CSV table of C-alpha atoms in Angstrom, one decimal:
chain,number,residue,atom,x,y,z
A,726,UNK,CA,-35.9,57.1,-29.0
A,727,UNK,CA,-34.5,54.7,-31.5
A,728,UNK,CA,-34.2,51.0,-30.8
A,729,UNK,CA,-30.5,51.0,-31.4
A,730,UNK,CA,-29.9,53.7,-28.7
A,731,UNK,CA,-32.2,51.9,-26.3
A,732,UNK,CA,-30.3,48.6,-26.7
A,733,UNK,CA,-27.0,50.3,-26.3
A,734,UNK,CA,-28.2,51.9,-23.0
A,735,UNK,CA,-29.2,48.5,-21.8
A,736,UNK,CA,-25.8,46.9,-22.6
A,737,UNK,CA,-24.0,49.7,-20.8
A,738,UNK,CA,-26.3,49.3,-17.8
A,739,UNK,CA,-25.7,45.6,-17.6
A,740,UNK,CA,-21.9,46.0,-17.8
A,741,UNK,CA,-21.8,48.8,-15.1
A,742,UNK,CA,-24.0,46.7,-12.8
A,743,UNK,CA,-22.0,43.5,-13.1
A,744,UNK,CA,-18.7,45.4,-12.5
A,745,UNK,CA,-20.1,47.2,-9.4
A,746,UNK,CA,-21.5,44.0,-7.9
A,747,UNK,CA,-18.3,41.9,-8.5
A,748,UNK,CA,-16.2,44.8,-7.1
A,749,UNK,CA,-18.1,45.1,-3.8
A,750,UNK,CA,-15.8,44.2,-0.9
A,751,UNK,CA,-18.5,43.8,1.8
A,752,UNK,CA,-22.2,43.5,2.3
A,753,UNK,CA,-22.6,47.3,2.8
A,754,UNK,CA,-21.0,48.3,-0.5
A,755,UNK,CA,-23.0,45.5,-2.3
A,756,UNK,CA,-26.2,46.9,-0.9
A,757,UNK,CA,-25.3,50.4,-2.0
A,758,UNK,CA,-24.6,49.1,-5.6
A,759,UNK,CA,-28.0,47.3,-5.6
A,760,UNK,CA,-29.8,50.5,-4.7
A,761,UNK,CA,-28.0,52.3,-7.5
A,762,UNK,CA,-28.9,49.8,-10.2
A,763,UNK,CA,-32.0,48.0,-8.9
A,764,UNK,CA,-33.6,50.6,-6.6
A,765,UNK,CA,-37.4,50.7,-6.8
A,766,UNK,CA,-37.6,54.4,-7.0
A,767,UNK,CA,-34.3,55.9,-8.3
A,768,UNK,CA,-32.5,52.8,-9.6
A,769,UNK,CA,-30.8,53.1,-13.0
A,770,UNK,CA,-32.7,50.1,-14.3
A,771,UNK,CA,-36.0,51.8,-13.4
A,772,UNK,CA,-34.9,54.9,-15.4
A,773,UNK,CA,-34.1,52.8,-18.5
A,774,UNK,CA,-37.3,51.0,-18.2
A,775,UNK,CA,-39.2,54.3,-18.4
A,776,UNK,CA,-37.5,54.9,-21.8
A,777,UNK,CA,-39.5,51.9,-23.3
A,778,UNK,CA,-42.4,54.2,-23.7
A,779,UNK,CA,-40.5,56.3,-26.3
A,780,UNK,CA,-39.8,53.3,-28.6
A,781,UNK,CA,-41.7,52.9,-31.9
A,782,UNK,CA,-44.6,50.5,-31.6
A,783,UNK,CA,-43.0,48.1,-34.1
A,784,UNK,CA,-39.8,47.9,-32.1
A,785,UNK,CA,-41.3,47.5,-28.6
A,786,UNK,CA,-41.4,43.7,-28.7
A,787,UNK,CA,-37.7,43.4,-29.4
A,788,UNK,CA,-36.9,46.2,-26.8
A,789,UNK,CA,-39.1,44.5,-24.1
A,790,UNK,CA,-37.4,41.1,-24.6
A,791,UNK,CA,-34.0,42.6,-24.3
A,792,UNK,CA,-35.1,44.6,-21.2
A,793,UNK,CA,-36.1,41.4,-19.5
A,794,UNK,CA,-32.8,39.6,-20.4
A,795,UNK,CA,-30.8,42.5,-18.9
A,796,UNK,CA,-33.0,42.5,-15.7
A,797,UNK,CA,-32.4,38.8,-15.2
A,798,UNK,CA,-28.6,39.2,-15.8
A,799,UNK,CA,-28.3,42.0,-13.3
A,800,UNK,CA,-30.3,40.1,-10.7
A,801,UNK,CA,-28.1,37.0,-11.2
A,802,UNK,CA,-24.9,39.1,-10.9
A,803,UNK,CA,-26.2,40.5,-7.6
A,804,UNK,CA,-27.1,37.0,-6.3
A,805,UNK,CA,-23.7,35.6,-7.2
A,806,UNK,CA,-21.9,38.5,-5.5
A,807,UNK,CA,-24.0,38.1,-2.4
A,808,UNK,CA,-23.3,34.4,-2.2
A,809,UNK,CA,-19.6,34.9,-2.6
A,810,UNK,CA,-19.5,37.4,0.2
A,811,UNK,CA,-21.5,35.1,2.5
A,812,UNK,CA,-18.9,32.3,2.1
A,813,UNK,CA,-20.8,30.2,-0.5
A,814,UNK,CA,-18.4,30.9,-3.4
A,815,UNK,CA,-15.7,28.5,-4.4
A,816,UNK,CA,-13.1,31.2,-4.3
A,817,UNK,CA,-13.8,32.1,-0.7
A,818,UNK,CA,-12.0,30.5,2.2
A,819,UNK,CA,-14.3,28.7,4.7
A,820,UNK,CA,-14.2,30.9,7.8
A,821,UNK,CA,-14.5,27.8,10.0
A,822,UNK,CA,-11.4,26.2,8.5
A,823,UNK,CA,-8.4,25.9,10.8
A,824,UNK,CA,-5.2,25.2,8.9
A,825,UNK,CA,-3.4,24.5,12.1
A,826,UNK,CA,-5.4,21.3,12.8
A,827,UNK,CA,-4.0,18.0,11.6
A,828,UNK,CA,-5.4,16.6,8.4
A,829,UNK,CA,-7.3,13.4,7.8
A,830,UNK,CA,-4.7,10.6,7.9
A,831,UNK,CA,-5.1,8.3,4.8
A,832,UNK,CA,-5.4,4.6,5.4
A,833,UNK,CA,-2.1,2.9,4.6
A,834,UNK,CA,-1.5,-0.7,4.0
A,835,UNK,CA,1.4,-2.7,5.7
A,836,UNK,CA,3.4,-5.8,5.0
A,837,UNK,CA,1.5,-9.1,5.2
A,838,UNK,CA,2.6,-11.3,8.2
A,839,UNK,CA,3.9,-14.0,5.9
A,840,UNK,CA,6.2,-11.4,4.2
A,841,UNK,CA,7.2,-10.1,7.6
A,842,UNK,CA,8.2,-13.6,8.6
A,843,UNK,CA,10.2,-14.2,5.4
A,844,UNK,CA,12.1,-10.9,5.9
A,845,UNK,CA,12.8,-11.9,9.5
A,846,UNK,CA,14.0,-15.4,8.5
A,847,UNK,CA,16.2,-14.0,5.8
A,848,UNK,CA,17.8,-11.6,8.4
A,849,UNK,CA,18.4,-14.3,10.9
A,850,UNK,CA,20.0,-16.7,8.4
A,851,UNK,CA,22.0,-13.9,6.9
A,852,UNK,CA,23.7,-13.4,10.2
A,853,UNK,CA,24.9,-17.0,10.0
A,854,UNK,CA,26.3,-16.4,6.5
A,855,UNK,CA,23.5,-17.8,4.4
A,856,UNK,CA,22.7,-16.0,1.1
A,857,UNK,CA,19.3,-16.0,-0.6
A,858,UNK,CA,18.8,-18.0,-3.8
A,859,UNK,CA,15.7,-18.2,-6.0
A,860,UNK,CA,14.3,-20.6,-8.5
A,861,UNK,CA,11.2,-21.1,-10.7
A,862,UNK,CA,7.8,-22.2,-9.2
A,863,UNK,CA,7.0,-24.2,-12.3
A,864,UNK,CA,9.5,-27.1,-12.4
A,865,UNK,CA,10.2,-30.3,-14.3
A,866,UNK,CA,10.2,-33.8,-12.7
A,867,UNK,CA,14.0,-34.0,-12.9
A,868,UNK,CA,14.6,-31.1,-10.6
A,869,UNK,CA,11.6,-31.8,-8.4
A,870,UNK,CA,12.2,-35.6,-8.0
A,871,UNK,CA,14.9,-37.3,-9.9
A,872,UNK,CA,17.9,-35.2,-8.8
A,873,UNK,CA,16.6,-35.4,-5.3
A,874,UNK,CA,16.9,-39.2,-5.3
A,875,UNK,CA,13.1,-39.7,-5.2
A,876,UNK,CA,12.3,-42.9,-7.1
A,877,UNK,CA,9.4,-43.3,-9.6
A,878,UNK,CA,7.4,-45.5,-7.2
A,879,UNK,CA,7.7,-43.0,-4.3
A,880,UNK,CA,4.3,-41.7,-3.1
A,881,UNK,CA,5.6,-38.1,-3.4
A,882,UNK,CA,5.5,-38.5,-7.2
A,883,UNK,CA,1.9,-39.6,-7.3
A,884,UNK,CA,0.0,-37.4,-9.8
A,885,UNK,CA,-2.8,-37.1,-7.3
A,886,UNK,CA,-0.3,-35.5,-4.8
A,887,UNK,CA,1.1,-32.9,-7.2
A,888,UNK,CA,-0.2,-30.1,-9.5
A,889,UNK,CA,1.0,-31.2,-13.0
A,890,UNK,CA,0.6,-28.8,-15.9
A,891,UNK,CA,0.0,-29.2,-19.6
A,892,UNK,CA,3.0,-28.2,-21.7
A,893,UNK,CA,2.7,-26.6,-25.2
A,894,UNK,CA,1.7,-29.3,-27.7
A,895,UNK,CA,1.5,-32.0,-25.0
A,896,UNK,CA,-1.6,-32.4,-22.9
A,897,UNK,CA,-1.1,-33.4,-19.3
A,898,UNK,CA,-3.3,-36.4,-19.9
A,899,UNK,CA,-1.0,-37.8,-22.6
A,900,UNK,CA,2.1,-37.3,-20.5
A,901,UNK,CA,0.5,-38.9,-17.5
A,902,UNK,CA,-0.6,-41.9,-19.7
A,903,UNK,CA,3.0,-42.5,-20.9
A,904,UNK,CA,5.1,-41.8,-17.8
A,905,UNK,CA,2.7,-41.4,-14.9
A,906,UNK,CA,3.8,-37.7,-14.7
A,907,UNK,CA,3.4,-34.5,-16.6
A,908,UNK,CA,6.3,-32.7,-18.2
A,909,UNK,CA,6.0,-29.8,-15.7
A,910,UNK,CA,4.4,-29.2,-12.4
A,911,UNK,CA,4.2,-26.6,-9.7
A,912,UNK,CA,7.1,-27.3,-7.4
A,913,UNK,CA,6.1,-29.3,-4.3
A,914,UNK,CA,9.2,-28.2,-2.3
A,915,UNK,CA,11.9,-25.6,-2.5
A,916,UNK,CA,14.6,-28.3,-2.5
A,917,UNK,CA,14.6,-27.8,-6.3
A,918,UNK,CA,16.5,-24.6,-5.8
A,919,UNK,CA,19.4,-26.4,-4.1
A,920,UNK,CA,19.7,-28.6,-7.2
A,921,UNK,CA,19.9,-25.6,-9.5
A,922,UNK,CA,22.5,-23.9,-7.3
A,923,UNK,CA,24.7,-26.9,-7.0
A,924,UNK,CA,24.5,-27.5,-10.8
A,925,UNK,CA,25.8,-24.0,-11.3
A,926,UNK,CA,28.4,-23.6,-8.6
A,927,UNK,CA,31.1,-25.4,-6.8
A,928,UNK,CA,31.4,-25.7,-3.0
A,929,UNK,CA,31.5,-24.1,-0.5
A,930,UNK,CA,27.8,-23.2,-0.7
A,931,UNK,CA,25.7,-21.7,2.0
A,932,UNK,CA,22.2,-20.6,0.8
A,933,UNK,CA,18.6,-20.4,1.7
A,934,UNK,CA,15.6,-20.3,-0.6
A,935,UNK,CA,12.2,-18.9,0.5
A,936,UNK,CA,9.1,-19.2,-1.7
A,937,UNK,CA,5.8,-20.8,-2.5
A,938,UNK,CA,5.2,-24.5,-2.9
A,939,UNK,CA,2.1,-26.3,-3.9
A,940,UNK,CA,0.5,-29.6,-2.8
A,941,UNK,CA,-3.2,-30.7,-3.3
A,942,UNK,CA,-3.9,-30.8,0.5
A,943,UNK,CA,-7.4,-30.3,1.8
A,944,UNK,CA,-7.4,-26.9,3.7
A,945,UNK,CA,-7.6,-27.3,7.5
A,946,UNK,CA,-6.2,-25.5,10.5
A,947,UNK,CA,-2.6,-26.5,9.7
A,948,UNK,CA,-2.6,-27.4,6.0
A,949,UNK,CA,-3.2,-25.4,2.8
A,950,UNK,CA,-2.7,-26.2,-0.9
A,951,UNK,CA,-0.2,-23.3,-1.3
A,952,UNK,CA,2.3,-22.5,1.4
A,953,UNK,CA,5.8,-21.2,1.9
A,954,UNK,CA,9.0,-23.0,2.7
A,955,UNK,CA,12.5,-22.0,3.7
A,956,UNK,CA,15.1,-24.3,2.2
A,957,UNK,CA,18.6,-24.2,3.6
A,958,UNK,CA,21.7,-25.8,2.1
A,959,UNK,CA,25.3,-25.9,3.3
A,960,UNK,CA,27.9,-27.9,1.4
A,961,UNK,CA,31.6,-27.9,2.2
A,962,UNK,CA,34.3,-30.3,3.5
A,963,UNK,CA,33.8,-32.0,6.8
A,964,UNK,CA,30.2,-30.9,7.5
A,965,UNK,CA,28.6,-33.0,10.1
A,966,UNK,CA,25.2,-33.6,11.8
A,967,UNK,CA,26.4,-31.5,14.7
A,968,UNK,CA,26.7,-28.5,12.4
A,969,UNK,CA,23.1,-29.0,11.2
A,970,UNK,CA,21.7,-29.2,14.8
A,971,UNK,CA,23.6,-26.1,15.8
A,972,UNK,CA,22.3,-24.1,12.9
A,973,UNK,CA,18.7,-25.1,13.6
A,974,UNK,CA,18.9,-24.5,17.4
A,975,UNK,CA,20.4,-21.1,16.9
A,976,UNK,CA,17.7,-20.3,14.3
A,977,UNK,CA,14.9,-21.5,16.6
A,978,UNK,CA,16.2,-19.5,19.6
A,979,UNK,CA,16.5,-16.4,17.5
A,980,UNK,CA,13.1,-16.6,15.9
A,981,UNK,CA,10.9,-18.5,18.4
A,982,UNK,CA,12.6,-17.3,21.6
A,983,UNK,CA,15.1,-18.7,24.1
A,984,UNK,CA,12.3,-20.5,25.9
A,985,UNK,CA,11.3,-22.6,22.9
A,986,UNK,CA,11.6,-26.4,23.2
A,987,UNK,CA,12.6,-28.2,20.1
A,988,UNK,CA,13.4,-31.8,19.4
A,989,UNK,CA,14.9,-33.9,16.6
A,990,UNK,CA,13.3,-37.2,15.6
A,991,UNK,CA,14.8,-39.8,13.3
A,992,UNK,CA,13.0,-39.8,10.0
A,993,UNK,CA,13.5,-40.6,6.3
A,994,UNK,CA,13.8,-38.5,3.2
A,995,UNK,CA,15.1,-39.8,-0.1
A,996,UNK,CA,17.5,-36.8,-0.5
A,997,UNK,CA,19.1,-36.9,3.0
A,998,UNK,CA,20.7,-39.6,5.1
A,999,UNK,CA,20.5,-39.6,8.0
A,1000,UNK,CA,17.3,-37.6,8.2
A,1001,UNK,CA,15.5,-35.9,11.1
A,1002,UNK,CA,12.1,-34.2,11.7
A,1003,UNK,CA,12.3,-31.0,13.7
A,1004,UNK,CA,9.4,-30.2,16.1
A,1005,UNK,CA,8.6,-27.4,18.5
A,1006,UNK,CA,6.4,-27.5,21.6
A,1007,UNK,CA,3.2,-25.4,21.1
A,1008,UNK,CA,0.2,-25.3,23.5
A,1009,UNK,CA,1.4,-28.6,25.0
A,1010,UNK,CA,1.6,-30.3,21.7
A,1011,UNK,CA,4.7,-31.1,19.5
A,1012,UNK,CA,4.3,-29.5,16.1
A,1013,UNK,CA,6.5,-30.4,13.2
A,1014,UNK,CA,8.0,-27.3,11.5
A,1015,UNK,CA,10.5,-28.9,9.2
A,1016,UNK,CA,12.6,-31.8,8.0
A,1017,UNK,CA,16.4,-31.9,7.7
A,1018,UNK,CA,19.4,-34.2,7.3
A,1019,UNK,CA,22.8,-34.8,5.7
A,1020,UNK,CA,22.7,-34.7,1.9
A,1021,UNK,CA,22.4,-38.2,0.3
A,1022,UNK,CA,25.5,-39.1,-1.9
A,1023,UNK,CA,23.1,-39.8,-4.8
A,1024,UNK,CA,22.1,-36.1,-4.8
A,1025,UNK,CA,25.7,-35.1,-4.9
A,1026,UNK,CA,26.4,-37.4,-7.8
A,1027,UNK,CA,23.3,-36.1,-9.7
A,1028,UNK,CA,24.8,-32.5,-9.7
A,1029,UNK,CA,28.3,-33.6,-10.4
A,1030,UNK,CA,29.9,-33.4,-6.9
A,1031,UNK,CA,32.2,-36.1,-5.5
A,1032,UNK,CA,30.5,-37.4,-2.3
A,1033,UNK,CA,33.9,-38.6,-1.1
A,1034,UNK,CA,35.3,-35.0,-1.0
A,1035,UNK,CA,32.3,-32.9,0.1
A,1036,UNK,CA,29.5,-33.3,2.6
A,1037,UNK,CA,26.6,-31.1,3.6
A,1038,UNK,CA,23.2,-30.7,5.1
A,1039,UNK,CA,19.8,-29.4,4.0
A,1040,UNK,CA,16.7,-28.4,5.8
A,1041,UNK,CA,13.2,-27.3,4.9
A,1042,UNK,CA,11.0,-25.3,7.3
A,1043,UNK,CA,7.4,-24.3,7.0
A,1044,UNK,CA,7.1,-20.5,7.0
A,1045,UNK,CA,3.4,-20.4,7.9
A,1046,UNK,CA,3.9,-22.6,11.0
A,1047,UNK,CA,6.7,-20.4,12.2
A,1048,UNK,CA,4.6,-17.3,11.7
A,1049,UNK,CA,1.7,-18.9,13.5
A,1050,UNK,CA,3.8,-19.9,16.4
A,1051,UNK,CA,5.3,-16.5,16.8
A,1052,UNK,CA,2.0,-14.6,16.6
A,1053,UNK,CA,-0.3,-17.1,18.3
A,1054,UNK,CA,-2.3,-17.9,15.2
A,1055,UNK,CA,-4.2,-21.2,15.4
A,1056,UNK,CA,-5.6,-21.5,11.9
A,1057,UNK,CA,-3.4,-21.2,8.7
A,1058,UNK,CA,-6.5,-20.3,6.7
A,1059,UNK,CA,-6.7,-16.9,8.5
A,1060,UNK,CA,-3.5,-15.9,6.8
A,1061,UNK,CA,-5.1,-16.2,3.3
A,1062,UNK,CA,-8.6,-15.1,4.2
A,1063,UNK,CA,-8.0,-11.5,3.1
A,1064,UNK,CA,-9.9,-10.3,6.2
A,1065,UNK,CA,-8.5,-6.9,7.1
A,1066,UNK,CA,-9.8,-7.2,10.6
A,1067,UNK,CA,-7.4,-10.0,11.1
A,1068,UNK,CA,-4.5,-8.8,9.0
A,1069,UNK,CA,-4.4,-5.3,10.6
A,1070,UNK,CA,-3.3,-6.8,13.9
A,1071,UNK,CA,0.2,-7.5,12.6
């Protein structure tokens, strides 16, 4: 028998065996195909193997190598077909899978308690007619201090009590040496927004601004270097202190509850006159949550308003302290810890 005929017979055997194995629909038909091709006594492979004796001695090495390759290929095809029928193949459906059962629910994030508080405050003040205004977090001393009637010798302008920044071409050290202040700083209050709004609009004005402010305070249970404020501003004709107290009481009752006790204490702020501190009772202790007052005439003049024709009030409330009071949180640092065990509670 020629080598060429022998190799052709092997190729045909391999093709027929692979087709038979892959086409088996169950274990019984697969076993029948195995006996046909790999049977020890009457298998087709056994018959072809016997033909090796009729090959010329010079061609037997090549014929034997090809015979072994075909044998391994047929055995591999049988093993793959058997594994597929037993459920191990990728194309087979796991018989234990129940598509009617609910899937694995992915872990989803949710809104941070500070953001929840900001959204709630916005909704409450919106019901009283206040619209939201925004401003930059990097400010200049004029908007952060001068326009708010804060004199140069006021402790609030101390470089050690603010985060001054170096501007392009001017180092913060040079600016501090010349004026005691840098040319720009992270805003220390959201009152800067009311200045920008009044510079761009005429009364009546009724706005709130919520955002981050920065002061170099040592972190403790009630202080943090970065926190959030809600600034409120109302400017119109014949606005009085009674209007301010009413707005703050309505706000406190809506957010903190009807049972909350609040008080107003006389205070001083350069940008309001008269001024008050607003406190609420928490765990038997009065906690300050904001300052307020009637807008100082010097502030109106700085933005081009006539203080003889308009009046108004402003207030600033600490968002974190309101959030802590509502949720019973005793340490502000927990809000910025990033600890999911804590944050997942809200």
